[in-house]
PDB file of C-alpha atoms in Angstrom:
ATOM      1  CA  UNK A   1    -156.391 -54.488 -59.376  1.00  0.00           C
ATOM      2  CA  UNK A   2    -158.690 -55.431 -56.470  1.00  0.00           C
ATOM      3  CA  UNK A   3    -158.190 -59.161 -57.161  1.00  0.00           C
ATOM      4  CA  UNK A   4    -154.417 -58.662 -57.164  1.00  0.00           C
ATOM      5  CA  UNK A   5    -154.647 -56.871 -53.788  1.00  0.00           C
ATOM      6  CA  UNK A   6    -156.733 -59.709 -52.330  1.00  0.00           C
ATOM      7  CA  UNK A   7    -154.307 -62.328 -53.662  1.00  0.00           C
ATOM      8  CA  UNK A   8    -151.341 -60.456 -52.182  1.00  0.00           C
ATOM      9  CA  UNK A   9    -153.106 -59.968 -48.834  1.00  0.00           C
ATOM     10  CA  UNK A  10    -154.379 -63.567 -48.499  1.00  0.00           C
ATOM     11  CA  UNK A  11    -151.060 -65.082 -47.350  1.00  0.00           C
ATOM     12  CA  UNK A  12    -150.729 -62.324 -44.720  1.00  0.00           C
ATOM     13  CA  UNK A  13    -154.222 -62.991 -43.370  1.00  0.00           C
ATOM     14  CA  UNK A  14    -153.556 -66.709 -43.310  1.00  0.00           C
ATOM     15  CA  UNK A  15    -150.224 -66.218 -41.525  1.00  0.00           C
ATOM     16  CA  UNK A  16    -151.872 -64.006 -38.884  1.00  0.00           C
ATOM     17  CA  UNK A  17    -154.619 -66.547 -38.400  1.00  0.00           C
ATOM     18  CA  UNK A  18    -152.093 -69.359 -38.051  1.00  0.00           C
ATOM     19  CA  UNK A  19    -150.290 -67.334 -35.373  1.00  0.00           C
ATOM     20  CA  UNK A  20    -153.616 -66.967 -33.531  1.00  0.00           C
ATOM     21  CA  UNK A  21    -154.323 -70.715 -33.798  1.00  0.00           C
ATOM     22  CA  UNK A  22    -150.842 -71.421 -32.408  1.00  0.00           C
ATOM     23  CA  UNK A  23    -151.488 -69.003 -29.521  1.00  0.00           C
ATOM     24  CA  UNK A  24    -154.803 -70.742 -28.770  1.00  0.00           C
ATOM     25  CA  UNK A  25    -153.109 -74.143 -28.780  1.00  0.00           C
ATOM     26  CA  UNK A  26    -150.416 -72.848 -26.410  1.00  0.00           C
ATOM     27  CA  UNK A  27    -153.054 -71.506 -24.028  1.00  0.00           C
ATOM     28  CA  UNK A  28    -154.951 -74.803 -24.215  1.00  0.00           C
ATOM     29  CA  UNK A  29    -151.806 -76.742 -23.282  1.00  0.00           C
ATOM     30  CA  UNK A  30    -150.837 -74.302 -20.527  1.00  0.00           C
ATOM     31  CA  UNK A  31    -154.287 -74.382 -18.937  1.00  0.00           C
ATOM     32  CA  UNK A  32    -154.465 -78.175 -18.989  1.00  0.00           C
ATOM     33  CA  UNK A  33    -150.890 -78.551 -17.739  1.00  0.00           C
ATOM     34  CA  UNK A  34    -151.629 -76.316 -14.750  1.00  0.00           C
ATOM     35  CA  UNK A  35    -155.211 -77.404 -14.069  1.00  0.00           C
ATOM     36  CA  UNK A  36    -154.396 -78.676 -10.570  1.00  0.00           C
ATOM     37  CA  UNK A  37    -153.122 -75.247  -9.514  1.00  0.00           C
ATOM     38  CA  UNK A  38    -156.375 -73.460 -10.382  1.00  0.00           C
ATOM     39  CA  UNK A  39    -159.309 -72.896  -8.058  1.00  0.00           C
ATOM     40  CA  UNK A  40    -161.944 -75.481  -8.957  1.00  0.00           C
ATOM     41  CA  UNK A  41    -165.672 -74.712  -8.632  1.00  0.00           C
ATOM     42  CA  UNK A  42    -167.911 -77.752  -9.059  1.00  0.00           C
ATOM     43  CA  UNK A  43    -171.572 -77.014  -9.856  1.00  0.00           C
ATOM     44  CA  UNK A  44    -173.637 -80.200 -10.210  1.00  0.00           C
ATOM     45  CA  UNK A  45    -177.014 -80.446 -11.916  1.00  0.00           C
ATOM     46  CA  UNK A  46    -177.113 -76.978 -13.446  1.00  0.00           C
ATOM     47  CA  UNK A  47    -180.344 -75.613 -14.899  1.00  0.00           C
ATOM     48  CA  UNK A  48    -179.753 -74.756 -18.557  1.00  0.00           C
ATOM     49  CA  UNK A  49    -182.774 -76.540 -20.040  1.00  0.00           C
ATOM     50  CA  UNK A  50    -184.910 -74.778 -22.634  1.00  0.00           C
ATOM     51  CA  UNK A  51    -188.212 -75.934 -21.099  1.00  0.00           C
ATOM     52  CA  UNK A  52    -187.231 -74.663 -17.625  1.00  0.00           C
ATOM     53  CA  UNK A  53    -185.363 -71.491 -18.654  1.00  0.00           C
ATOM     54  CA  UNK A  54    -186.730 -70.467 -22.076  1.00  0.00           C
ATOM     55  CA  UNK A  55    -184.967 -67.084 -21.904  1.00  0.00           C
ATOM     56  CA  UNK A  56    -181.619 -68.396 -20.651  1.00  0.00           C
ATOM     57  CA  UNK A  57    -180.832 -71.874 -21.915  1.00  0.00           C
ATOM     58  CA  UNK A  58    -177.880 -73.676 -23.411  1.00  0.00           C
ATOM     59  CA  UNK A  59    -178.027 -74.471 -27.124  1.00  0.00           C
ATOM     60  CA  UNK A  60    -176.015 -77.601 -26.391  1.00  0.00           C
ATOM     61  CA  UNK A  61    -178.709 -78.844 -24.035  1.00  0.00           C
ATOM     62  CA  UNK A  62    -181.267 -78.832 -26.853  1.00  0.00           C
ATOM     63  CA  UNK A  63    -179.172 -81.252 -28.918  1.00  0.00           C
ATOM     64  CA  UNK A  64    -179.127 -84.121 -26.420  1.00  0.00           C
ATOM     65  CA  UNK A  65    -181.981 -86.594 -26.666  1.00  0.00           C
ATOM     66  CA  UNK A  66    -183.857 -86.841 -23.350  1.00  0.00           C
ATOM     67  CA  UNK A  67    -181.312 -84.865 -21.399  1.00  0.00           C
ATOM     68  CA  UNK A  68    -181.241 -85.963 -17.757  1.00  0.00           C
ATOM     69  CA  UNK A  69    -178.509 -83.955 -16.051  1.00  0.00           C
ATOM     70  CA  UNK A  70    -175.888 -81.278 -16.771  1.00  0.00           C
ATOM     71  CA  UNK A  71    -172.849 -80.855 -14.518  1.00  0.00           C
ATOM     72  CA  UNK A  72    -170.287 -78.076 -14.708  1.00  0.00           C
ATOM     73  CA  UNK A  73    -166.789 -77.593 -13.336  1.00  0.00           C
ATOM     74  CA  UNK A  74    -165.070 -74.222 -13.710  1.00  0.00           C
ATOM     75  CA  UNK A  75    -161.402 -73.436 -13.152  1.00  0.00           C
ATOM     76  CA  UNK A  76    -160.135 -70.001 -12.122  1.00  0.00           C
ATOM     77  CA  UNK A  77    -156.655 -68.500 -12.151  1.00  0.00           C
ATOM     78  CA  UNK A  78    -157.192 -65.946  -9.406  1.00  0.00           C
ATOM     79  CA  UNK A  79    -160.544 -64.426 -10.330  1.00  0.00           C
ATOM     80  CA  UNK A  80    -160.229 -65.134 -14.054  1.00  0.00           C
ATOM     81  CA  UNK A  81    -162.155 -68.077 -15.511  1.00  0.00           C
ATOM     82  CA  UNK A  82    -159.783 -70.094 -17.696  1.00  0.00           C
ATOM     83  CA  UNK A  83    -161.797 -73.259 -18.321  1.00  0.00           C
ATOM     84  CA  UNK A  84    -165.350 -74.565 -18.025  1.00  0.00           C
ATOM     85  CA  UNK A  85    -166.065 -78.285 -18.412  1.00  0.00           C
ATOM     86  CA  UNK A  86    -169.617 -79.482 -18.894  1.00  0.00           C
ATOM     87  CA  UNK A  87    -171.060 -82.965 -19.056  1.00  0.00           C
ATOM     88  CA  UNK A  88    -174.516 -83.549 -20.482  1.00  0.00           C
ATOM     89  CA  UNK A  89    -176.009 -86.996 -19.825  1.00  0.00           C
ATOM     90  CA  UNK A  90    -178.968 -88.088 -21.892  1.00  0.00           C
ATOM     91  CA  UNK A  91    -180.949 -91.197 -22.683  1.00  0.00           C
ATOM     92  CA  UNK A  92    -178.900 -92.221 -25.744  1.00  0.00           C
ATOM     93  CA  UNK A  93    -176.285 -89.477 -25.868  1.00  0.00           C
ATOM     94  CA  UNK A  94    -173.632 -87.827 -23.780  1.00  0.00           C
ATOM     95  CA  UNK A  95    -171.892 -84.565 -24.515  1.00  0.00           C
ATOM     96  CA  UNK A  96    -168.685 -83.310 -22.983  1.00  0.00           C
ATOM     97  CA  UNK A  97    -167.813 -79.688 -23.684  1.00  0.00           C
ATOM     98  CA  UNK A  98    -164.789 -77.656 -22.727  1.00  0.00           C
ATOM     99  CA  UNK A  99    -164.528 -73.878 -23.011  1.00  0.00           C
ATOM    100  CA  UNK A 100    -161.167 -72.088 -22.711  1.00  0.00           C
ATOM    101  CA  UNK A 101    -160.886 -68.404 -21.865  1.00  0.00           C
ATOM    102  CA  UNK A 102    -158.290 -65.707 -21.455  1.00  0.00           C
ATOM    103  CA  UNK A 103    -158.726 -62.145 -20.212  1.00  0.00           C
ATOM    104  CA  UNK A 104    -160.208 -61.162 -23.604  1.00  0.00           C
ATOM    105  CA  UNK A 105    -162.913 -63.842 -23.733  1.00  0.00           C
ATOM    106  CA  UNK A 106    -163.461 -67.210 -25.357  1.00  0.00           C
ATOM    107  CA  UNK A 107    -160.446 -68.752 -27.087  1.00  0.00           C
ATOM    108  CA  UNK A 108    -161.498 -72.284 -27.880  1.00  0.00           C
ATOM    109  CA  UNK A 109    -164.391 -74.691 -27.447  1.00  0.00           C
ATOM    110  CA  UNK A 110    -164.257 -78.465 -27.779  1.00  0.00           C
ATOM    111  CA  UNK A 111    -167.331 -80.690 -27.953  1.00  0.00           C
ATOM    112  CA  UNK A 112    -167.356 -84.464 -27.900  1.00  0.00           C
ATOM    113  CA  UNK A 113    -170.735 -86.125 -28.356  1.00  0.00           C
ATOM    114  CA  UNK A 114    -171.204 -89.841 -27.836  1.00  0.00           C
ATOM    115  CA  UNK A 115    -174.203 -91.477 -29.511  1.00  0.00           C
ATOM    116  CA  UNK A 116    -175.169 -94.919 -28.207  1.00  0.00           C
ATOM    117  CA  UNK A 117    -177.069 -97.548 -30.197  1.00  0.00           C
ATOM    118  CA  UNK A 118    -179.490 -98.287 -27.345  1.00  0.00           C
ATOM    119  CA  UNK A 119    -180.916 -96.305 -24.428  1.00  0.00           C
ATOM    120  CA  UNK A 120    -178.660 -96.558 -21.374  1.00  0.00           C
ATOM    121  CA  UNK A 121    -181.468 -98.109 -19.326  1.00  0.00           C
ATOM    122  CA  UNK A 122    -182.045-100.912 -21.866  1.00  0.00           C
ATOM    123  CA  UNK A 123    -181.102-104.495 -20.981  1.00  0.00           C
ATOM    124  CA  UNK A 124    -179.272-104.692 -24.317  1.00  0.00           C
ATOM    125  CA  UNK A 125    -177.259-101.484 -23.766  1.00  0.00           C
ATOM    126  CA  UNK A 126    -173.588-101.906 -24.607  1.00  0.00           C
ATOM    127  CA  UNK A 127    -171.372 -98.905 -23.813  1.00  0.00           C
ATOM    128  CA  UNK A 128    -168.940-100.010 -26.528  1.00  0.00           C
ATOM    129  CA  UNK A 129    -171.543 -99.706 -29.313  1.00  0.00           C
ATOM    130  CA  UNK A 130    -171.287 -96.011 -29.952  1.00  0.00           C
ATOM    131  CA  UNK A 131    -170.240 -93.234 -32.299  1.00  0.00           C
ATOM    132  CA  UNK A 132    -168.056 -90.413 -31.037  1.00  0.00           C
ATOM    133  CA  UNK A 133    -168.249 -87.059 -32.824  1.00  0.00           C
ATOM    134  CA  UNK A 134    -165.979 -84.090 -32.095  1.00  0.00           C
ATOM    135  CA  UNK A 135    -166.108 -80.416 -33.008  1.00  0.00           C
ATOM    136  CA  UNK A 136    -163.450 -77.780 -32.378  1.00  0.00           C
ATOM    137  CA  UNK A 137    -164.071 -74.021 -32.449  1.00  0.00           C
ATOM    138  CA  UNK A 138    -161.251 -71.431 -32.503  1.00  0.00           C
ATOM    139  CA  UNK A 139    -162.022 -67.801 -31.623  1.00  0.00           C
ATOM    140  CA  UNK A 140    -160.325 -64.441 -32.011  1.00  0.00           C
ATOM    141  CA  UNK A 141    -162.005 -61.375 -30.456  1.00  0.00           C
ATOM    142  CA  UNK A 142    -165.363 -63.187 -30.262  1.00  0.00           C
ATOM    143  CA  UNK A 143    -165.177 -64.197 -33.918  1.00  0.00           C
ATOM    144  CA  UNK A 144    -165.131 -67.837 -34.921  1.00  0.00           C
ATOM    145  CA  UNK A 145    -162.036 -68.104 -37.103  1.00  0.00           C
ATOM    146  CA  UNK A 146    -161.807 -71.873 -37.535  1.00  0.00           C
ATOM    147  CA  UNK A 147    -164.226 -74.758 -37.112  1.00  0.00           C
ATOM    148  CA  UNK A 148    -163.157 -78.370 -37.390  1.00  0.00           C
ATOM    149  CA  UNK A 149    -166.285 -80.497 -37.639  1.00  0.00           C
ATOM    150  CA  UNK A 150    -166.939 -84.130 -36.720  1.00  0.00           C
ATOM    151  CA  UNK A 151    -165.658 -85.325 -40.113  1.00  0.00           C
ATOM    152  CA  UNK A 152    -162.368 -83.456 -39.676  1.00  0.00           C
ATOM    153  CA  UNK A 153    -163.302 -80.813 -42.250  1.00  0.00           C
ATOM    154  CA  UNK A 154    -161.853 -77.384 -41.498  1.00  0.00           C
ATOM    155  CA  UNK A 155    -163.948 -74.304 -42.261  1.00  0.00           C
ATOM    156  CA  UNK A 156    -162.490 -70.815 -42.035  1.00  0.00           C
ATOM    157  CA  UNK A 157    -164.531 -68.831 -44.540  1.00  0.00           C
ATOM    158  CA  UNK A 158    -167.350 -66.683 -43.122  1.00  0.00           C
ATOM    159  CA  UNK A 159    -170.620 -68.368 -44.048  1.00  0.00           C
ATOM    160  CA  UNK A 160    -174.123 -68.300 -42.593  1.00  0.00           C
ATOM    161  CA  UNK A 161    -173.470 -71.684 -40.971  1.00  0.00           C
ATOM    162  CA  UNK A 162    -170.245 -70.445 -39.363  1.00  0.00           C
ATOM    163  CA  UNK A 163    -171.949 -67.296 -38.086  1.00  0.00           C
ATOM    164  CA  UNK A 164    -174.811 -69.335 -36.597  1.00  0.00           C
ATOM    165  CA  UNK A 165    -172.336 -71.662 -34.852  1.00  0.00           C
ATOM    166  CA  UNK A 166    -170.415 -68.628 -33.611  1.00  0.00           C
ATOM    167  CA  UNK A 167    -173.567 -67.138 -32.097  1.00  0.00           C
ATOM    168  CA  UNK A 168    -174.558 -70.389 -30.361  1.00  0.00           C
ATOM    169  CA  UNK A 169    -171.098 -71.236 -28.987  1.00  0.00           C
ATOM    170  CA  UNK A 170    -170.546 -67.684 -27.717  1.00  0.00           C
ATOM    171  CA  UNK A 171    -173.996 -67.654 -26.129  1.00  0.00           C
ATOM    172  CA  UNK A 172    -173.343 -70.943 -24.322  1.00  0.00           C
ATOM    173  CA  UNK A 173    -169.866 -69.829 -23.229  1.00  0.00           C
ATOM    174  CA  UNK A 174    -171.283 -66.628 -21.752  1.00  0.00           C
ATOM    175  CA  UNK A 175    -174.081 -68.552 -20.003  1.00  0.00           C
ATOM    176  CA  UNK A 176    -171.558 -70.898 -18.360  1.00  0.00           C
ATOM    177  CA  UNK A 177    -169.187 -68.063 -17.506  1.00  0.00           C
ATOM    178  CA  UNK A 178    -171.918 -66.135 -15.676  1.00  0.00           C
ATOM    179  CA  UNK A 179    -173.896 -69.094 -14.307  1.00  0.00           C
ATOM    180  CA  UNK A 180    -174.928 -68.735 -10.684  1.00  0.00           C
ATOM    181  CA  UNK A 181    -176.381 -71.712  -8.826  1.00  0.00           C
ATOM    182  CA  UNK A 182    -179.824 -71.071  -7.424  1.00  0.00           C
TER     183      UNK A 182
END
């Protein structure tokens, strides 16, 4: 009986989740279409490094080899943060992250990491010799409901890996949302 209930409920849950994904995509498009109308706050060289701020660091910053600088731009509709863009520049890697918010919190996060074959300072560095990896994270009420990884694989089932990603992405989003330049 329980299995029958779950099987009958599964399409409903999936339909509701698809509606939420569509809402997130609409918000993403609306924010980016109107980006020029929002108040822009540029914060260069932010301090989110683990070795400098061990109690308040960005998980993303720990994943970039020899991280040199992190810059952030936030966009506000009135007093509400709708988007935060971050660029992480490292020795052999760059990361560009975008966080999208509505009045209820984080909606979506996009990460694009570029891995170069050589250090950028090397005489043999070629900016065209690289791998680009992307991850997409969809949220509903601070719960990660869909993750599309760098291979294009979609994960929606609650697993330990998904919960760990959820914790890290939400932590970084909150850090950027509240970040105050010193």
